[in-house]
Amino acid sequence: LFSMYLDRAEEEDKKVVERWKGDADGILVFTGLFSATVAAFLVGTYQNLQPNPQDTSAFYLASIYQVLAASNGDSKAIPFPLTPPPDPSKFKPPTSAIWVNALWFPASSSASPAPC
């Protein structure tokens, strides 16, 4: 009687293990896709938290131009643009960029330990 029970229980255990393997594989695939998607969005939105490098270059070039024009005493120098480039030291990321990244970073870190 006990050997019959043991055979039946072993059979059921194998079925359960196979189901668990299938579930684990599905979870791993989902977690991998989720992580890749979040990483793609994170790379795109993280740039909004930093000043534009082109604005920084334009600011320093305009500053160099002003110094050179002033040191030469050149009255025929090209006038400075009407709107000077923004000062990179005064850069403040938009509130929306802060909020979006504040949500993407935890989503990214929560996807990593899921398969463990």
Tab-separated table of C-alpha atoms in Angstrom:
chain	number	residue	atom	x	y	z
A	1	LEU	CA	0.000	0.000	0.000
A	2	PHE	CA	2.794	2.425	0.914
A	3	SER	CA	4.771	1.688	-2.278
A	4	MET	CA	1.669	2.432	-4.333
A	5	TYR	CA	1.267	5.759	-2.531
A	6	LEU	CA	4.968	6.528	-3.009
A	7	ASP	CA	4.773	5.897	-6.771
A	8	ARG	CA	1.699	8.075	-7.105
A	9	ALA	CA	3.202	10.877	-5.005
A	10	GLU	CA	6.429	10.811	-7.029
A	11	GLU	CA	4.419	11.086	-10.240
A	12	GLU	CA	2.505	14.100	-8.919
A	13	ASP	CA	5.708	15.718	-7.647
A	14	LYS	CA	7.265	15.459	-11.109
A	15	LYS	CA	4.223	17.159	-12.637
A	16	VAL	CA	4.393	19.962	-10.063
A	17	VAL	CA	8.123	20.475	-10.683
A	18	GLU	CA	7.563	20.686	-14.448
A	19	ARG	CA	4.809	23.276	-13.934
A	20	TRP	CA	7.091	25.296	-11.667
A	21	LYS	CA	9.868	25.157	-14.265
A	22	GLY	CA	7.495	26.481	-16.911
A	23	ASP	CA	6.308	29.256	-14.613
A	24	ALA	CA	9.886	30.199	-13.722
A	25	ASP	CA	10.852	30.343	-17.397
A	26	GLY	CA	7.907	32.615	-18.140
A	27	ILE	CA	8.764	34.894	-15.236
A	28	LEU	CA	12.392	35.123	-16.363
A	29	VAL	CA	11.376	36.031	-19.914
A	30	PHE	CA	8.907	38.653	-18.686
A	31	THR	CA	11.457	40.125	-16.267
A	32	GLY	CA	14.099	40.310	-18.983
A	33	LEU	CA	11.761	42.077	-21.397
A	34	PHE	CA	10.562	44.443	-18.676
A	35	SER	CA	14.142	45.308	-17.693
A	36	ALA	CA	15.121	45.969	-21.304
A	37	THR	CA	12.098	48.199	-21.855
A	38	VAL	CA	12.661	50.186	-18.673
A	39	ALA	CA	16.367	50.561	-19.506
A	40	ALA	CA	15.510	51.947	-22.944
A	41	PHE	CA	13.162	54.539	-21.451
A	42	LEU	CA	15.641	55.343	-18.696
A	43	VAL	CA	18.434	56.051	-21.179
A	44	GLY	CA	16.154	58.383	-23.117
A	45	THR	CA	14.855	60.349	-20.145
A	46	TYR	CA	18.049	60.476	-18.073
A	47	GLN	CA	19.519	62.970	-20.548
A	48	ASN	CA	16.895	65.514	-19.467
A	49	LEU	CA	18.522	65.690	-16.022
A	50	GLN	CA	21.767	67.088	-17.443
A	51	PRO	CA	22.490	70.363	-19.208
A	52	ASN	CA	22.691	70.249	-22.985
A	53	PRO	CA	26.390	69.971	-23.951
A	54	GLN	CA	25.787	72.190	-26.992
A	55	ASP	CA	24.479	74.977	-24.747
A	56	THR	CA	27.542	74.616	-22.526
A	57	SER	CA	29.877	74.875	-25.523
A	58	ALA	CA	27.991	77.880	-26.884
A	59	PHE	CA	28.162	79.610	-23.496
A	60	TYR	CA	31.918	79.182	-23.177
A	61	LEU	CA	32.555	80.153	-26.798
A	62	ALA	CA	30.513	83.327	-26.310
A	63	SER	CA	32.484	84.087	-23.142
A	64	ILE	CA	35.787	83.586	-24.979
A	65	TYR	CA	34.573	85.817	-27.803
A	66	GLN	CA	33.635	88.581	-25.371
A	67	VAL	CA	37.043	88.417	-23.664
A	68	LEU	CA	38.911	88.480	-26.981
A	69	ALA	CA	36.815	91.314	-28.394
A	70	ALA	CA	37.257	93.360	-25.211
A	71	SER	CA	41.023	92.767	-25.052
A	72	ASN	CA	41.534	93.826	-28.683
A	73	GLY	CA	39.479	96.964	-28.267
A	74	ASP	CA	37.999	96.124	-31.642
A	75	SER	CA	35.020	98.367	-32.335
A	76	LYS	CA	34.252	96.453	-35.539
A	77	ALA	CA	33.716	93.166	-33.697
A	78	ILE	CA	30.581	91.273	-34.516
A	79	PRO	CA	27.924	92.249	-31.965
A	80	PHE	CA	27.042	89.686	-29.345
A	81	PRO	CA	23.818	87.773	-30.098
A	82	LEU	CA	20.616	89.268	-28.732
A	83	THR	CA	19.949	86.241	-26.568
A	84	PRO	CA	23.084	84.972	-24.866
A	85	PRO	CA	23.359	81.220	-24.384
A	86	PRO	CA	22.165	79.948	-21.004
A	87	ASP	CA	24.719	79.654	-18.204
A	88	PRO	CA	25.303	75.910	-17.593
A	89	SER	CA	26.016	76.489	-13.896
A	90	LYS	CA	22.429	77.708	-13.455
A	91	PHE	CA	20.893	74.657	-15.105
A	92	LYS	CA	17.903	73.198	-13.300
A	93	PRO	CA	16.256	70.088	-14.739
A	94	PRO	CA	12.532	70.336	-15.410
A	95	THR	CA	10.276	69.042	-12.652
A	96	SER	CA	8.670	66.593	-15.069
A	97	ALA	CA	12.083	65.079	-15.884
A	98	ILE	CA	12.806	64.640	-12.182
A	99	TRP	CA	9.459	62.929	-11.596
A	100	VAL	CA	9.724	60.662	-14.617
A	101	ASN	CA	13.233	59.540	-13.671
A	102	ALA	CA	12.196	59.154	-10.041
A	103	LEU	CA	9.692	56.562	-11.279
A	104	TRP	CA	11.936	54.850	-13.852
A	105	PHE	CA	14.850	54.192	-11.467
A	106	PRO	CA	12.804	52.226	-8.886
A	107	ALA	CA	11.088	50.349	-11.723
A	108	SER	CA	14.499	49.404	-13.049
A	109	SER	CA	15.795	48.250	-9.693
A	110	SER	CA	12.613	46.326	-8.874
A	111	ALA	CA	12.911	44.320	-12.093
A	112	SER	CA	16.419	43.097	-11.271
A	113	PRO	CA	15.798	41.036	-8.108
A	114	ALA	CA	12.568	39.483	-9.410
A	115	PRO	CA	14.164	36.368	-10.941
A	116	CYS	CA	16.355	35.722	-7.886
